[in-house]
JSON list of C-alpha atoms in Angstrom, two decimals:
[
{"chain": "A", "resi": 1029, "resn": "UNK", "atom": "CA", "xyz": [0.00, 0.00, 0.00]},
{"chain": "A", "resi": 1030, "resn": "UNK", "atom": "CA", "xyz": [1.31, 3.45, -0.98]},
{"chain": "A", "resi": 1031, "resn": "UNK", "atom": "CA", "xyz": [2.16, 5.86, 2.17]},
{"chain": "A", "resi": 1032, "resn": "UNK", "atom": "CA", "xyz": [1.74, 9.19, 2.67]},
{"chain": "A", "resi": 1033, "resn": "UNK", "atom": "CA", "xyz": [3.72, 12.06, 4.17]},
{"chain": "A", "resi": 1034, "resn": "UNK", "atom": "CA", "xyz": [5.73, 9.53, 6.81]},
{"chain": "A", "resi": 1035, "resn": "UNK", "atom": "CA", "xyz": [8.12, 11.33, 8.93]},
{"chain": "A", "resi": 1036, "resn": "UNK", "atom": "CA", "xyz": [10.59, 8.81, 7.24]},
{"chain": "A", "resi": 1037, "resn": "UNK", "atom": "CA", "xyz": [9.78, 8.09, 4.38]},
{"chain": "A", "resi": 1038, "resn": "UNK", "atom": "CA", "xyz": [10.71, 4.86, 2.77]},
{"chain": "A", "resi": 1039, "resn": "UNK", "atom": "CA", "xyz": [13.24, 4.35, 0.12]},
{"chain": "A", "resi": 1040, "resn": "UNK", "atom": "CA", "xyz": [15.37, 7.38, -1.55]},
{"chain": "A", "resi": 1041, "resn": "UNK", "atom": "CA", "xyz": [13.71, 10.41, -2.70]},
{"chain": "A", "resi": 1042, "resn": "UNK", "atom": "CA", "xyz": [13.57, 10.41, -6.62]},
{"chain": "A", "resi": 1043, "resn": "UNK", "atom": "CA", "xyz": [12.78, 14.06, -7.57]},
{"chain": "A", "resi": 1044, "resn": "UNK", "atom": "CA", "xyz": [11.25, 17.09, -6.24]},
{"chain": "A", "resi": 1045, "resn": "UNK", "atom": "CA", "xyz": [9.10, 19.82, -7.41]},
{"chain": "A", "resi": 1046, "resn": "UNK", "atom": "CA", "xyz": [7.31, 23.08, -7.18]},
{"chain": "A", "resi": 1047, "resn": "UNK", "atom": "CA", "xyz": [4.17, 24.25, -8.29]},
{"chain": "A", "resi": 1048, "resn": "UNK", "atom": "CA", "xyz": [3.62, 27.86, -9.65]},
{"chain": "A", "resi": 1049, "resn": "UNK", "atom": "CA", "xyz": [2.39, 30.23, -7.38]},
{"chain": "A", "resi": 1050, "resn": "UNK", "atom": "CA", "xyz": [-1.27, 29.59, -6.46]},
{"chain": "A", "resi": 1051, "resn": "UNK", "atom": "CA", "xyz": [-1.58, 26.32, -7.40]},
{"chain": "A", "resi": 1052, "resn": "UNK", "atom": "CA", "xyz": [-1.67, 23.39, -5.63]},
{"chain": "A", "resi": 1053, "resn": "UNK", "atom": "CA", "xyz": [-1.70, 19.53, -5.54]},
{"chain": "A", "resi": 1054, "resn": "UNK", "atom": "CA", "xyz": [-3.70, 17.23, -3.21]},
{"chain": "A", "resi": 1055, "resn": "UNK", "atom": "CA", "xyz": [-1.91, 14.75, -1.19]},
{"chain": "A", "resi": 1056, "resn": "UNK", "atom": "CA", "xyz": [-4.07, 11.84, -2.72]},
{"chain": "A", "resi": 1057, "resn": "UNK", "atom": "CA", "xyz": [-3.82, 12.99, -6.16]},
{"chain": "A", "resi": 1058, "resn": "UNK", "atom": "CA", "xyz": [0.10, 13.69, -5.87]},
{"chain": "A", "resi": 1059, "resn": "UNK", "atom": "CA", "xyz": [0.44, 9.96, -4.13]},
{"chain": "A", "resi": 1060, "resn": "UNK", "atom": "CA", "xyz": [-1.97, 8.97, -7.00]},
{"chain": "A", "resi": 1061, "resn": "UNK", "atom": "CA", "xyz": [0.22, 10.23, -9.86]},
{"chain": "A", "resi": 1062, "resn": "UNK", "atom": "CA", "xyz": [3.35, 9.42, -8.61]},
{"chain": "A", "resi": 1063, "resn": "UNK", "atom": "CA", "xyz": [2.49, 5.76, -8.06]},
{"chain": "A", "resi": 1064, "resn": "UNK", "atom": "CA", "xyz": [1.60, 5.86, -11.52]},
{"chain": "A", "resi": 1065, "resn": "UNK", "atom": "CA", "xyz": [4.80, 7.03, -13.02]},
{"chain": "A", "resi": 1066, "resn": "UNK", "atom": "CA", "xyz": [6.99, 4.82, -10.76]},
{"chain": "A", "resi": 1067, "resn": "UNK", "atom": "CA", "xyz": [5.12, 2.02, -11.62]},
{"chain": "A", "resi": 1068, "resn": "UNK", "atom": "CA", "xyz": [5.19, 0.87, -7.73]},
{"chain": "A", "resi": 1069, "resn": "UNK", "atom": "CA", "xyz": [3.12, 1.10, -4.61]},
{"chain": "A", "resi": 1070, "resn": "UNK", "atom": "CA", "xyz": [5.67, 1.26, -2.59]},
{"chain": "A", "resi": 1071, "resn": "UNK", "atom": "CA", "xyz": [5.95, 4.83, -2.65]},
{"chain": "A", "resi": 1072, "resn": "UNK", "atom": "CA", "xyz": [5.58, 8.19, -0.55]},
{"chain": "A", "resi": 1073, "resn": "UNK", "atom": "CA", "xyz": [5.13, 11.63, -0.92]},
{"chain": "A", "resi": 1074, "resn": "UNK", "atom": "CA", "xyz": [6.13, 14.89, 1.25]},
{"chain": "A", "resi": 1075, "resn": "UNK", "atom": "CA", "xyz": [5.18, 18.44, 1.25]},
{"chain": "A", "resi": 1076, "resn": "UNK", "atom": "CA", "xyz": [8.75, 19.45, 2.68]},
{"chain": "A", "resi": 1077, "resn": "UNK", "atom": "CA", "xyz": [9.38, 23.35, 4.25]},
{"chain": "A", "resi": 1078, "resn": "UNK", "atom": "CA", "xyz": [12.34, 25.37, 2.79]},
{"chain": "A", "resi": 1079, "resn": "UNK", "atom": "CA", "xyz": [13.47, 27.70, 5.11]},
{"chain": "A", "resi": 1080, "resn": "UNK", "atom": "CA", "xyz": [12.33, 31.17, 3.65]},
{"chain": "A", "resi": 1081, "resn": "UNK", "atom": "CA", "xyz": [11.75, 29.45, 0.45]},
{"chain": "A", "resi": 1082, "resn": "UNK", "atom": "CA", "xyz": [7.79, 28.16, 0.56]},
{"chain": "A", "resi": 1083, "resn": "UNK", "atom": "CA", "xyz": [7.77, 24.35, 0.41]},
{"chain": "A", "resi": 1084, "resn": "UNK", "atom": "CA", "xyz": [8.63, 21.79, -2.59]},
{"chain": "A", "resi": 1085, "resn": "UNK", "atom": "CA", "xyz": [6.83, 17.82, -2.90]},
{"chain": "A", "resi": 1086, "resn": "UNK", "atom": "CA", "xyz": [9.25, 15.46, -2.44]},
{"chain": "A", "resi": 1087, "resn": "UNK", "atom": "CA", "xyz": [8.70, 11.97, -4.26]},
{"chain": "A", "resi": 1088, "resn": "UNK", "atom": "CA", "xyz": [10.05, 8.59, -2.55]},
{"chain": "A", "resi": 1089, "resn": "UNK", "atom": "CA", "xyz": [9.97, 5.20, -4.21]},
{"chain": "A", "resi": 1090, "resn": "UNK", "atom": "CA", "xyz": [12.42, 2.11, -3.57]},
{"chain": "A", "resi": 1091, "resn": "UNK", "atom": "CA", "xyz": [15.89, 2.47, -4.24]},
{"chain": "A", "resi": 1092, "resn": "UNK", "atom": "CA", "xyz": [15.51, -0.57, -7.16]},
{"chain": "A", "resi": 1093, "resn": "UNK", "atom": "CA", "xyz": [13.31, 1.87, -9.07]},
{"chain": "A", "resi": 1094, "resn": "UNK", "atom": "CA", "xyz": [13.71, 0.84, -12.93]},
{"chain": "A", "resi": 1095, "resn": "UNK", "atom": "CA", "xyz": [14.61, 3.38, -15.34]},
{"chain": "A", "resi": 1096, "resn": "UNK", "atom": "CA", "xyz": [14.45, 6.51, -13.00]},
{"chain": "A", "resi": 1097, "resn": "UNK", "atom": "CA", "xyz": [14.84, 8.41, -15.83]},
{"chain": "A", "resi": 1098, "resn": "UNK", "atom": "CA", "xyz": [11.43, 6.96, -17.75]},
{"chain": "A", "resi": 1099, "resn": "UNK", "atom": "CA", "xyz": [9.74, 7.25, -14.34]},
{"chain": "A", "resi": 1100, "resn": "UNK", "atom": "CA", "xyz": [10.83, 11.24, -14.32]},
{"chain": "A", "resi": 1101, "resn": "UNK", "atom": "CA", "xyz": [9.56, 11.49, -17.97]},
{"chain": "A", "resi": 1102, "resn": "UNK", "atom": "CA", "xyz": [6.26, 10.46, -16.98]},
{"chain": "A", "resi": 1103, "resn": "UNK", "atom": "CA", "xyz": [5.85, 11.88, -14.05]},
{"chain": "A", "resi": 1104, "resn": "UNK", "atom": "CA", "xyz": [6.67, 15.45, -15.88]},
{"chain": "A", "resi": 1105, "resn": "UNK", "atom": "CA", "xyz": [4.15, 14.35, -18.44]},
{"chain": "A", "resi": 1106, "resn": "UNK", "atom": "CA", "xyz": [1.47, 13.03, -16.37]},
{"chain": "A", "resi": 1107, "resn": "UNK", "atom": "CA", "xyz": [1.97, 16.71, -14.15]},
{"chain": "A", "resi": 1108, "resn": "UNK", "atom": "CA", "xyz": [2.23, 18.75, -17.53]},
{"chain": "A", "resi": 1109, "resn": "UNK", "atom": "CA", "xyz": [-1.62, 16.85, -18.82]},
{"chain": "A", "resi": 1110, "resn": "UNK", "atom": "CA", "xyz": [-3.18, 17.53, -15.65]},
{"chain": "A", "resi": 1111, "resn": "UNK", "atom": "CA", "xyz": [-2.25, 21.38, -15.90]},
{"chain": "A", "resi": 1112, "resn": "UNK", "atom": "CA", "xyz": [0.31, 22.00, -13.44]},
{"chain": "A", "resi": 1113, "resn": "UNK", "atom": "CA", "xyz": [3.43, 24.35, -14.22]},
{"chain": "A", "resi": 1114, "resn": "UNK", "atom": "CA", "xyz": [5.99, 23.14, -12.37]},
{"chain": "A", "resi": 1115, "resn": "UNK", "atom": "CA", "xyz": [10.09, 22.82, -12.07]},
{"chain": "A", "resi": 1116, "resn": "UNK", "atom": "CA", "xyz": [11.19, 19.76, -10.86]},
{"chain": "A", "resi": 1117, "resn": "UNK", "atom": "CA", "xyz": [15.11, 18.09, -9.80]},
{"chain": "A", "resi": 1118, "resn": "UNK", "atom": "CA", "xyz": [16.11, 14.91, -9.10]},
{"chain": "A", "resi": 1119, "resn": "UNK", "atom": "CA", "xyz": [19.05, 13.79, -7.56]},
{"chain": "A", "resi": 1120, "resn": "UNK", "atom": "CA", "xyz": [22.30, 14.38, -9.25]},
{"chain": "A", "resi": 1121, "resn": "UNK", "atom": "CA", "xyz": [23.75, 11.78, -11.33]},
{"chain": "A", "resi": 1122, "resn": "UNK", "atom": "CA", "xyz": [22.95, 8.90, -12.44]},
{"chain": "A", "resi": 1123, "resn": "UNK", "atom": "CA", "xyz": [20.87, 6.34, -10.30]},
{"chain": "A", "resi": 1124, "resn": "UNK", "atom": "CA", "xyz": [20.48, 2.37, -10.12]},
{"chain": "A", "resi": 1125, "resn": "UNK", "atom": "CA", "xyz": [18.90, 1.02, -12.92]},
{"chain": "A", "resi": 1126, "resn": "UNK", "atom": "CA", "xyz": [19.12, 4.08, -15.06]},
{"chain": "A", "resi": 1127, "resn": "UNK", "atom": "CA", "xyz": [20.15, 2.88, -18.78]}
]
């Protein structure tokens, strides 16, 4: 079952984004979407604080995540459909799996 804004979060956190100004993302639909794109259940999602900076969503899925890389495509495209302008990072270089 997919988990939602843990205090620890399992697994390594994939990416990160932020929304434009006045929009927003449910936690459901976030958890929803992201499942989707990583292809896994066993995922979470945060709404982390940046001090003096607003917030950003941090994604977590299981460090054996196939083709991060894919799963970043689609979740860009799967944000992008629903409407959301966004920029989004992921952790630098190049992770397990990643072909």
């Amino acid at each position: 079952m997919a988990r939602l804004d843990q205090a620890r979060p399992p697994g390594v956190r994939w990416l990160f984004f932020r929304l434009r100004s006045g929009q927003s993302i449910s936690p459901a639909r976030l958890m929803s979407v992201w499942c989707e794109a990583a292809e896994s259940n066993e995922c979470a999602v945060r709404r982390e604080t940046i001090d003096g900076a607003g917030y950003v969503y941090a994604l977590y899925a299981p460090n054996g995540l196939r083709s991060p890389r894919g799963v970043e495509l689609r979740m860009r495209a799967l944000l992008e459909q629903a409407g959301y302008a966004f920029t989004m990072g992921s952790l630098a270089g190049r992770h397990p799996g990643d072909g």
